mmCIF file of C-alpha atoms and ligand atoms in Angstrom:
data_model
loop_
_atom_site.group_PDB
_atom_site.id
_atom_site.type_symbol
_atom_site.label_atom_id
_atom_site.label_comp_id
_atom_site.label_asym_id
_atom_site.label_seq_id
_atom_site.Cartn_x
_atom_site.Cartn_y
_atom_site.Cartn_z
ATOM 1 C CA MET K 1 -94.934 -16.630 5.334
ATOM 2 C CA ASN K 2 -96.320 -13.172 5.372
ATOM 3 C CA LEU K 3 -95.521 -9.776 6.851
ATOM 4 C CA ASP K 4 -96.878 -10.124 10.298
ATOM 5 C CA GLU K 5 -94.782 -13.243 10.807
ATOM 6 C CA LEU K 6 -91.679 -11.337 9.691
ATOM 7 C CA ASN K 7 -92.572 -8.635 12.138
ATOM 8 C CA GLN K 8 -92.840 -11.265 15.070
ATOM 9 C CA ILE K 9 -89.201 -12.704 13.949
ATOM 10 C CA LYS K 10 -87.782 -9.011 13.912
ATOM 11 C CA THR K 11 -89.130 -8.296 17.350
ATOM 12 C CA ILE K 12 -87.676 -11.549 18.749
ATOM 13 C CA ALA K 13 -84.368 -11.116 16.904
ATOM 14 C CA LEU K 14 -83.919 -7.404 18.206
ATOM 15 C CA GLN K 15 -84.740 -8.737 21.765
ATOM 16 C CA ALA K 16 -82.273 -11.297 21.649
ATOM 17 C CA ALA K 17 -79.366 -9.085 20.477
ATOM 18 C CA THR K 18 -80.239 -6.610 23.332
ATOM 19 C CA ALA K 19 -80.516 -9.274 25.857
ATOM 20 C CA ALA K 20 -77.210 -10.845 24.890
ATOM 21 C CA GLN K 21 -74.479 -9.744 27.414
ATOM 22 C CA THR K 22 -71.168 -11.239 26.641
ATOM 23 C CA THR K 23 -69.304 -11.046 23.195
ATOM 24 C CA GLU K 24 -69.844 -14.709 22.894
ATOM 25 C CA GLU K 25 -73.607 -14.462 23.470
ATOM 26 C CA ILE K 26 -73.884 -11.580 21.056
ATOM 27 C CA GLU K 27 -71.727 -13.583 18.340
ATOM 28 C CA ALA K 28 -74.202 -16.459 18.774
ATOM 29 C CA VAL K 29 -77.238 -14.054 17.984
ATOM 30 C CA ARG K 30 -75.306 -12.841 15.006
ATOM 31 C CA ILE K 31 -74.646 -16.596 13.710
ATOM 32 C CA GLU K 32 -78.176 -17.576 14.303
ATOM 33 C CA TYR K 33 -79.688 -14.692 12.247
ATOM 34 C CA LEU K 34 -76.963 -13.421 9.887
ATOM 35 C CA SER K 35 -74.622 -16.045 8.870
ATOM 36 C CA ARG K 36 -74.820 -17.610 5.602
ATOM 37 C CA LYS K 37 -77.164 -20.383 6.738
ATOM 38 C CA GLY K 38 -78.860 -18.227 9.557
ATOM 39 C CA ARG K 39 -82.374 -17.162 9.713
ATOM 40 C CA LEU K 40 -82.550 -14.204 7.575
ATOM 41 C CA PRO K 41 -81.053 -15.854 4.493
ATOM 42 C CA LEU K 42 -83.662 -18.333 4.889
ATOM 43 C CA LEU K 43 -86.387 -15.836 5.033
ATOM 44 C CA MET K 44 -85.004 -14.416 1.633
ATOM 45 C CA ALA K 45 -85.365 -18.011 0.258
ATOM 46 C CA GLU K 46 -89.163 -17.664 1.518
ATOM 47 C CA LEU K 47 -89.905 -14.894 -0.806
ATOM 48 C CA LYS K 48 -91.193 -17.282 -3.394
ATOM 49 C CA ASN K 49 -94.019 -18.654 -1.069
ATOM 50 C CA VAL K 50 -95.248 -15.020 -0.206
ATOM 51 C CA PRO K 51 -98.357 -13.663 -1.999
ATOM 52 C CA ALA K 52 -97.427 -11.748 -5.074
ATOM 53 C CA GLU K 53 -98.987 -8.307 -3.947
ATOM 54 C CA GLU K 54 -96.694 -8.715 -0.605
ATOM 55 C CA LYS K 55 -93.498 -9.692 -2.536
ATOM 56 C CA PRO K 56 -91.945 -6.103 -2.962
ATOM 57 C CA LEU K 57 -92.897 -5.041 0.769
ATOM 58 C CA PHE K 58 -91.726 -8.235 2.098
ATOM 59 C CA GLY K 59 -88.293 -8.071 0.387
ATOM 60 C CA LYS K 60 -87.923 -4.614 1.388
ATOM 61 C CA ALA K 61 -88.801 -5.600 5.064
ATOM 62 C CA VAL K 62 -86.195 -8.329 5.337
ATOM 63 C CA ASN K 63 -83.542 -5.993 3.990
ATOM 64 C CA GLU K 64 -84.536 -3.413 6.709
ATOM 65 C CA LEU K 65 -84.375 -6.090 9.379
ATOM 66 C CA LYS K 66 -80.968 -7.229 8.092
ATOM 67 C CA LYS K 67 -79.547 -3.761 8.333
ATOM 68 C CA GLU K 68 -81.109 -2.740 11.642
ATOM 69 C CA LEU K 69 -80.205 -6.002 13.343
ATOM 70 C CA THR K 70 -76.433 -5.714 11.934
ATOM 71 C CA GLU K 71 -76.402 -2.163 13.254
ATOM 72 C CA CYS K 72 -77.672 -3.470 16.660
ATOM 73 C CA ILE K 73 -75.219 -6.237 16.940
ATOM 74 C CA GLN K 74 -72.189 -4.075 16.109
ATOM 75 C CA ALA K 75 -73.262 -1.638 18.731
ATOM 76 C CA ARG K 76 -73.691 -4.261 21.417
ATOM 77 C CA GLN K 77 -70.349 -5.882 20.529
ATOM 78 C CA SER K 78 -68.272 -2.748 20.766
ATOM 79 C CA GLU K 79 -70.270 -2.016 24.348
ATOM 80 C CA ALA K 80 -69.350 -5.575 25.409
ATOM 81 C CA ALA K 81 -65.801 -5.708 24.183
ATOM 82 C CA PRO K 82 -63.404 -5.579 27.114
ATOM 83 C CA LYS K 83 -62.075 -2.020 27.162
ATOM 84 C CA THR K 84 -58.357 -2.022 25.811
ATOM 85 C CA GLN K 85 -56.101 -1.150 28.697
ATOM 86 C CA GLN K 86 -54.058 2.101 28.172
ATOM 87 C CA PRO K 87 -50.390 1.298 28.019
ATOM 88 C CA LEU K 88 -48.533 2.344 31.005
ATOM 89 C CA PHE K 89 -46.777 5.442 30.847
ATOM 90 C CA ASP K 90 -43.047 4.703 30.702
ATOM 91 C CA CYS K 91 -41.168 7.647 32.335
ATOM 92 C CA SER K 92 -37.816 6.388 31.482
ATOM 93 C CA GLN K 93 -38.486 6.689 27.673
ATOM 94 C CA PRO K 94 -37.147 9.963 25.936
ATOM 95 C CA GLY K 95 -39.712 12.613 25.495
ATOM 96 C CA GLN K 96 -41.059 13.658 22.097
ATOM 97 C CA TRP K 97 -39.145 16.991 21.472
ATOM 98 C CA GLN K 98 -41.243 19.878 20.350
ATOM 99 C CA SER K 99 -39.062 22.444 18.784
ATOM 100 C CA LEU K 100 -39.467 26.163 20.116
ATOM 101 C CA GLY K 101 -39.661 29.020 17.808
ATOM 102 C CA THR K 102 -37.608 31.999 18.543
ATOM 103 C CA ARG K 103 -38.602 35.666 19.104
ATOM 104 C CA HIS K 104 -37.995 37.791 16.020
ATOM 105 C CA PRO K 105 -34.817 39.784 16.085
ATOM 106 C CA ILE K 106 -36.655 43.052 15.897
ATOM 107 C CA THR K 107 -38.776 41.791 18.937
ATOM 108 C CA GLN K 108 -35.514 40.652 20.719
ATOM 109 C CA ILE K 109 -33.970 44.347 19.995
ATOM 110 C CA THR K 110 -37.036 46.158 20.996
ATOM 111 C CA GLU K 111 -37.144 44.382 24.289
ATOM 112 C CA ARG K 112 -33.582 44.633 25.171
ATOM 113 C CA ILE K 113 -33.737 48.564 24.496
ATOM 114 C CA THR K 114 -36.946 48.981 26.231
ATOM 115 C CA SER K 115 -35.808 47.077 29.390
ATOM 116 C CA ILE K 116 -32.478 49.260 29.529
ATOM 117 C CA PHE K 117 -34.650 52.383 29.888
ATOM 118 C CA GLN K 118 -37.150 50.713 32.318
ATOM 119 C CA THR K 119 -34.424 50.224 34.646
ATOM 120 C CA LEU K 120 -33.936 54.011 34.495
ATOM 121 C CA GLY K 121 -37.657 54.451 35.348
ATOM 122 C CA PHE K 122 -38.918 54.911 31.939
ATOM 123 C CA THR K 123 -42.373 53.437 31.215
ATOM 124 C CA VAL K 124 -43.662 52.184 27.750
ATOM 125 C CA ALA K 125 -46.264 54.463 25.989
ATOM 126 C CA ASP K 126 -48.045 53.449 22.991
ATOM 127 C CA GLY K 127 -49.743 55.140 20.037
ATOM 128 C CA PRO K 128 -51.595 54.333 16.791
ATOM 129 C CA ASP K 129 -50.034 53.716 13.381
ATOM 130 C CA ILE K 130 -52.747 56.136 11.838
ATOM 131 C CA GLU K 131 -51.810 59.578 12.947
ATOM 132 C CA THR K 132 -53.155 63.082 12.399
ATOM 133 C CA VAL K 133 -51.031 65.473 10.457
ATOM 134 C CA PHE K 134 -51.154 67.632 13.495
ATOM 135 C CA ASN K 135 -49.450 65.149 16.006
ATOM 136 C CA ASN K 136 -47.073 63.760 13.224
ATOM 137 C CA PHE K 137 -45.884 67.238 11.758
ATOM 138 C CA ASP K 138 -47.605 70.417 13.274
ATOM 139 C CA ALA K 139 -47.161 69.951 16.951
ATOM 140 C CA LEU K 140 -43.696 68.773 16.423
ATOM 141 C CA ASN K 141 -42.884 71.859 14.908
ATOM 142 C CA THR K 142 -42.361 70.537 11.488
ATOM 143 C CA PRO K 143 -42.412 73.522 8.986
ATOM 144 C CA ALA K 144 -45.158 73.416 6.291
ATOM 145 C CA ASP K 145 -42.427 73.056 3.781
ATOM 146 C CA HIS K 146 -40.402 70.432 5.170
ATOM 147 C CA PRO K 147 -39.579 67.737 2.876
ATOM 148 C CA SER K 148 -40.742 64.925 5.077
ATOM 149 C CA ARG K 149 -44.340 66.295 4.703
ATOM 150 C CA ASP K 150 -43.997 65.635 0.926
ATOM 151 C CA GLU K 151 -46.449 63.051 -0.611
ATOM 152 C CA GLN K 152 -43.505 61.385 -1.940
ATOM 153 C CA ASP K 153 -42.235 60.688 1.405
ATOM 154 C CA THR K 154 -45.361 60.234 3.633
ATOM 155 C CA PHE K 155 -48.353 57.921 2.852
ATOM 156 C CA TYR K 156 -51.449 60.114 3.474
ATOM 157 C CA LEU K 157 -54.954 58.360 3.838
ATOM 158 C CA ASN K 158 -58.029 59.588 2.004
ATOM 159 C CA SER K 159 -59.597 60.488 5.588
ATOM 160 C CA GLY K 160 -56.855 63.228 5.830
ATOM 161 C CA GLU K 161 -54.816 61.463 8.290
ATOM 162 C CA LEU K 162 -51.495 59.666 7.589
ATOM 163 C CA LEU K 163 -49.383 56.495 8.375
ATOM 164 C CA ARG K 164 -47.000 57.931 10.927
ATOM 165 C CA CYS K 165 -43.601 58.296 9.573
ATOM 166 C CA HIS K 166 -41.920 58.305 13.058
ATOM 167 C CA THR K 167 -42.686 57.569 16.706
ATOM 168 C CA SER K 168 -42.355 61.045 17.631
ATOM 169 C CA PRO K 169 -46.053 61.727 17.579
ATOM 170 C CA VAL K 170 -46.345 59.542 20.629
ATOM 171 C CA GLN K 171 -44.521 62.346 22.615
ATOM 172 C CA ILE K 172 -47.357 64.860 21.651
ATOM 173 C CA ARG K 173 -50.073 62.362 22.682
ATOM 174 C CA TYR K 174 -48.443 61.562 25.886
ATOM 175 C CA MET K 175 -47.938 65.176 26.859
ATOM 176 C CA LYS K 176 -51.387 66.194 26.011
ATOM 177 C CA GLU K 177 -52.464 63.723 28.574
ATOM 178 C CA ASN K 178 -50.015 63.888 31.242
ATOM 179 C CA LYS K 179 -48.090 66.468 33.296
ATOM 180 C CA PRO K 180 -44.407 66.550 33.842
ATOM 181 C CA PRO K 181 -42.256 64.830 35.163
ATOM 182 C CA ILE K 182 -42.501 62.485 31.967
ATOM 183 C CA ARG K 183 -40.298 59.507 31.294
ATOM 184 C CA ILE K 184 -41.323 57.395 28.258
ATOM 185 C CA ILE K 185 -40.132 55.006 25.796
ATOM 186 C CA SER K 186 -42.374 54.342 22.748
ATOM 187 C CA PRO K 187 -41.363 51.379 20.454
ATOM 188 C CA GLY K 188 -43.439 51.000 17.286
ATOM 189 C CA ARG K 189 -44.146 50.629 13.608
ATOM 190 C CA CYS K 190 -43.419 53.519 11.114
ATOM 191 C CA TYR K 191 -44.040 53.984 7.444
ATOM 192 C CA ARG K 192 -42.283 55.929 4.760
ATOM 193 C CA ARG K 193 -42.618 55.925 1.012
ATOM 194 C CA ASP K 194 -39.052 54.297 0.621
ATOM 195 C CA THR K 195 -38.278 51.943 -2.320
ATOM 196 C CA SER K 196 -37.229 48.471 -0.602
ATOM 197 C CA ASP K 197 -33.547 47.978 -0.925
ATOM 198 C CA ALA K 198 -30.905 46.348 1.510
ATOM 199 C CA THR K 199 -31.123 49.317 3.890
ATOM 200 C CA HIS K 200 -34.671 50.768 3.274
ATOM 201 C CA SER K 201 -38.051 49.429 3.906
ATOM 202 C CA ALA K 202 -41.335 51.186 3.438
ATOM 203 C CA ASN K 203 -42.271 49.713 6.890
ATOM 204 C CA PHE K 204 -39.928 49.853 9.765
ATOM 205 C CA HIS K 205 -39.639 50.232 13.544
ATOM 206 C CA GLN K 206 -38.513 53.086 15.703
ATOM 207 C CA ILE K 207 -38.055 53.557 19.501
ATOM 208 C CA GLU K 208 -38.825 57.243 20.737
ATOM 209 C CA GLY K 209 -37.765 58.244 24.208
ATOM 210 C CA LEU K 210 -38.955 61.500 26.036
ATOM 211 C CA TYR K 211 -37.670 63.008 29.368
ATOM 212 C CA ILE K 212 -39.517 65.960 30.863
ATOM 213 C CA ASP K 213 -38.710 67.634 34.234
ATOM 214 C CA GLU K 214 -37.399 70.803 35.375
ATOM 215 C CA GLU K 215 -33.892 71.913 34.343
ATOM 216 C CA VAL K 216 -33.039 69.065 32.179
ATOM 217 C CA SER K 217 -29.825 69.644 30.195
ATOM 218 C CA LEU K 218 -27.777 68.329 27.216
ATOM 219 C CA ALA K 219 -25.614 66.768 30.059
ATOM 220 C CA ASP K 220 -28.550 64.706 31.344
ATOM 221 C CA LEU K 221 -29.213 63.398 27.653
ATOM 222 C CA LYS K 222 -25.541 62.518 27.250
ATOM 223 C CA ALA K 223 -25.200 60.714 30.458
ATOM 224 C CA THR K 224 -28.512 58.735 29.830
ATOM 225 C CA LEU K 225 -27.473 57.649 26.289
ATOM 226 C CA ASN K 226 -23.974 56.925 27.678
ATOM 227 C CA HIS K 227 -25.377 54.282 30.032
ATOM 228 C CA PHE K 228 -27.848 53.023 27.349
ATOM 229 C CA ALA K 229 -24.768 52.575 24.900
ATOM 230 C CA ARG K 230 -22.750 50.660 27.361
ATOM 231 C CA GLU K 231 -25.809 48.191 28.219
ATOM 232 C CA LEU K 232 -26.418 47.701 24.501
ATOM 233 C CA MET K 233 -22.893 47.215 23.214
ATOM 234 C CA GLY K 234 -20.715 46.515 26.121
ATOM 235 C CA PRO K 235 -18.829 48.509 28.919
ATOM 236 C CA LYS K 236 -16.183 49.976 26.587
ATOM 237 C CA ALA K 237 -18.955 51.442 24.306
ATOM 238 C CA GLU K 238 -18.574 55.385 24.026
ATOM 239 C CA ILE K 239 -20.812 57.920 22.587
ATOM 240 C CA ARG K 240 -20.244 61.157 20.541
ATOM 241 C CA PHE K 241 -22.838 64.078 19.912
ATOM 242 C CA ARG K 242 -22.608 65.552 16.275
ATOM 243 C CA PRO K 243 -24.687 68.842 15.809
ATOM 244 C CA HIS K 244 -27.740 68.206 13.752
ATOM 245 C CA TYR K 245 -31.071 69.567 12.823
ATOM 246 C CA PHE K 246 -34.520 68.362 13.925
ATOM 247 C CA PRO K 247 -37.577 70.642 13.909
ATOM 248 C CA PHE K 248 -38.781 69.150 17.398
ATOM 249 C CA THR K 249 -35.531 69.679 19.206
ATOM 250 C CA GLU K 250 -33.103 72.537 19.894
ATOM 251 C CA PRO K 251 -30.163 72.119 20.029
ATOM 252 C CA SER K 252 -30.436 68.630 17.986
ATOM 253 C CA VAL K 253 -27.640 66.138 17.733
ATOM 254 C CA GLU K 254 -27.081 62.889 15.888
ATOM 255 C CA VAL K 255 -25.399 60.291 18.297
ATOM 256 C CA ASP K 256 -22.785 57.745 17.237
ATOM 257 C CA ILE K 257 -21.782 54.727 19.560
ATOM 258 C CA LYS K 258 -18.202 53.360 19.331
ATOM 259 C CA HIS K 259 -18.517 49.828 18.637
ATOM 260 C CA ASP K 260 -15.524 47.698 19.520
ATOM 261 C CA LYS K 261 -15.072 46.153 16.034
ATOM 262 C CA LEU K 262 -17.038 48.501 13.688
ATOM 263 C CA GLY K 263 -15.764 51.839 14.999
ATOM 264 C CA TRP K 264 -18.193 54.776 15.227
ATOM 265 C CA ILE K 265 -21.779 54.222 13.916
ATOM 266 C CA GLU K 266 -24.618 56.399 13.821
ATOM 267 C CA VAL K 267 -27.457 54.975 16.138
ATOM 268 C CA LEU K 268 -29.959 57.806 16.904
ATOM 269 C CA GLY K 269 -31.210 61.446 16.744
ATOM 270 C CA ALA K 270 -31.628 63.469 19.906
ATOM 271 C CA GLY K 271 -31.886 66.994 21.474
ATOM 272 C CA LEU K 272 -33.655 69.003 24.003
ATOM 273 C CA VAL K 273 -37.303 69.564 23.399
ATOM 274 C CA ASP K 274 -38.067 72.687 21.594
ATOM 275 C CA PRO K 275 -39.914 75.335 23.351
ATOM 276 C CA ASN K 276 -42.363 75.392 20.429
ATOM 277 C CA VAL K 277 -43.448 71.701 21.004
ATOM 278 C CA PHE K 278 -44.120 72.570 24.652
ATOM 279 C CA ILE K 279 -46.305 75.434 23.558
ATOM 280 C CA ASN K 280 -48.245 73.248 21.198
ATOM 281 C CA VAL K 281 -49.362 70.743 23.785
ATOM 282 C CA GLY K 282 -50.185 73.523 26.337
ATOM 283 C CA TYR K 283 -47.105 73.362 28.623
ATOM 284 C CA ASP K 284 -45.332 76.476 29.612
ATOM 285 C CA PRO K 285 -41.940 76.426 28.294
ATOM 286 C CA ALA K 286 -40.545 78.513 31.195
ATOM 287 C CA CYS K 287 -41.431 75.917 33.663
ATOM 288 C CA CYS K 288 -40.169 72.624 32.149
ATOM 289 C CA SER K 289 -37.410 71.191 29.951
ATOM 290 C CA GLY K 290 -36.480 67.747 28.528
ATOM 291 C CA PHE K 291 -34.915 65.843 26.109
ATOM 292 C CA ALA K 292 -35.991 63.259 23.303
ATOM 293 C CA PHE K 293 -34.533 60.855 21.246
ATOM 294 C CA GLY K 294 -35.418 58.290 18.476
ATOM 295 C CA MET K 295 -33.867 55.433 16.980
ATOM 296 C CA GLY K 296 -34.322 52.839 14.138
ATOM 297 C CA ILE K 297 -34.693 49.276 15.570
ATOM 298 C CA GLU K 298 -33.911 47.580 12.300
ATOM 299 C CA ARG K 299 -30.528 49.428 12.000
ATOM 300 C CA ILE K 300 -29.405 48.539 15.498
ATOM 301 C CA ALA K 301 -30.730 44.808 15.103
ATOM 302 C CA MET K 302 -28.631 44.787 11.809
ATOM 303 C CA ILE K 303 -25.536 45.872 13.529
ATOM 304 C CA LEU K 304 -25.900 43.867 16.662
ATOM 305 C CA PHE K 305 -26.788 40.540 14.715
ATOM 306 C CA GLY K 306 -24.503 41.321 11.740
ATOM 307 C CA ILE K 307 -27.352 41.237 9.348
ATOM 308 C CA ASN K 308 -26.542 42.778 5.824
ATOM 309 C CA ASP K 309 -29.876 43.237 4.095
ATOM 310 C CA ILE K 310 -32.973 44.703 6.093
ATOM 311 C CA ARG K 311 -35.309 42.617 3.856
ATOM 312 C CA HIS K 312 -33.972 39.416 5.456
ATOM 313 C CA LEU K 313 -36.199 40.751 8.609
ATOM 314 C CA TYR K 314 -39.513 40.804 6.774
ATOM 315 C CA GLU K 315 -39.287 37.597 4.825
ATOM 316 C CA ASN K 316 -40.039 35.143 7.709
ATOM 317 C CA ASP K 317 -37.505 32.515 6.356
ATOM 318 C CA GLN K 318 -37.178 29.885 9.075
ATOM 319 C CA ARG K 319 -33.440 29.257 7.963
ATOM 320 C CA PHE K 320 -32.830 32.987 8.778
ATOM 321 C CA LEU K 321 -35.066 33.294 11.968
ATOM 322 C CA ALA K 322 -33.750 30.207 13.579
ATOM 323 C CA GLN K 323 -30.349 31.897 13.997
ATOM 324 C CA PHE K 324 -31.432 34.284 16.557
HETATM 325 N N1 DAH A 401 -38.185 61.466 14.574
HETATM 326 C C1 DAH A 401 -36.751 61.331 14.062
HETATM 327 C C2 DAH A 401 -36.594 60.403 12.826
HETATM 328 O O1 DAH A 401 -37.661 59.692 12.510
HETATM 329 C C3 DAH A 401 -35.984 60.631 15.108
HETATM 330 C C4 DAH A 401 -35.795 61.635 16.296
HETATM 331 C C5 DAH A 401 -34.694 62.462 16.272
HETATM 332 C C6 DAH A 401 -36.627 61.595 17.353
HETATM 333 C C7 DAH A 401 -34.466 63.354 17.348
HETATM 334 C C8 DAH A 401 -36.363 62.390 18.418
HETATM 335 C C9 DAH A 401 -35.368 63.336 18.502
HETATM 336 O O2 DAH A 401 -37.206 62.512 19.478
HETATM 337 O O3 DAH A 401 -35.255 64.183 19.482
HETATM 338 O O4 DAH A 401 -35.492 60.606 12.178
#
């Protein structure tokens, strides 16, 4: 026995494996060559009759043949195996239930408030979290010494910009780009340097509203917010205005809504747009007037859902979130 003869056997064996069609035929080839008394073990036994200088090569070649033939036969067997039939789909079996997530309470309240104003013709306007000092403070008529400008209260960035501390700068952006009449509602994230506790978070959400036309009055504001309060808290809800101060509105009010169980609760700030704000965006205050309002979403979510700690809203605990 020598290497040439071995190569002939190899060719014949591989041809036999390739030619075999049925699983039985393929199995027969396997038994003929690879079984314990098959041809390959016999070839190994031949090793002793091989000339000494060919021995290492011969042994290696037999091992290679064994490997190649085994792989070939396995591949042929899986090709020839009858394809297992897919089980029939049984539509009488109960389905596999995938549990659905819920929308976050902040998202739910944001959508609810937004849609109340959308039915009144307001459209959603957006603004960036990183704002200019001008849009966040100056254009909103906030005096240079106003406490909210303090570094203790607002996050300033190295770029000279800041993280907006309210959604009111969206008013400025929108007015600069559009002419009256304007009816917008702007939900979004806000940032303040507050220490986190049950009612404060450095990161929270507000919704801003702005309405500008000719001869808009406090009565328009009150009617609009009255409608809003009833849609939000039920047909018996009432609102009341308390005089207040905001730099960007004159007059300014704080608005309480009467909740059927909790009584009067402070819900938002509002007022008639200050003429200085109109001047800052290039409007003529003699030709237009309007109202604006802003409210904290967390606060409303906490009231409506009976949540007693704002931090629950940010912890992403399934046991909490699954309740809404
Ligand atoms: N920006 C105010 C705040 O963060 C809320 C606010 C009050 C917005 C009165 C307004 C407004 O548009 O007219 O506390």
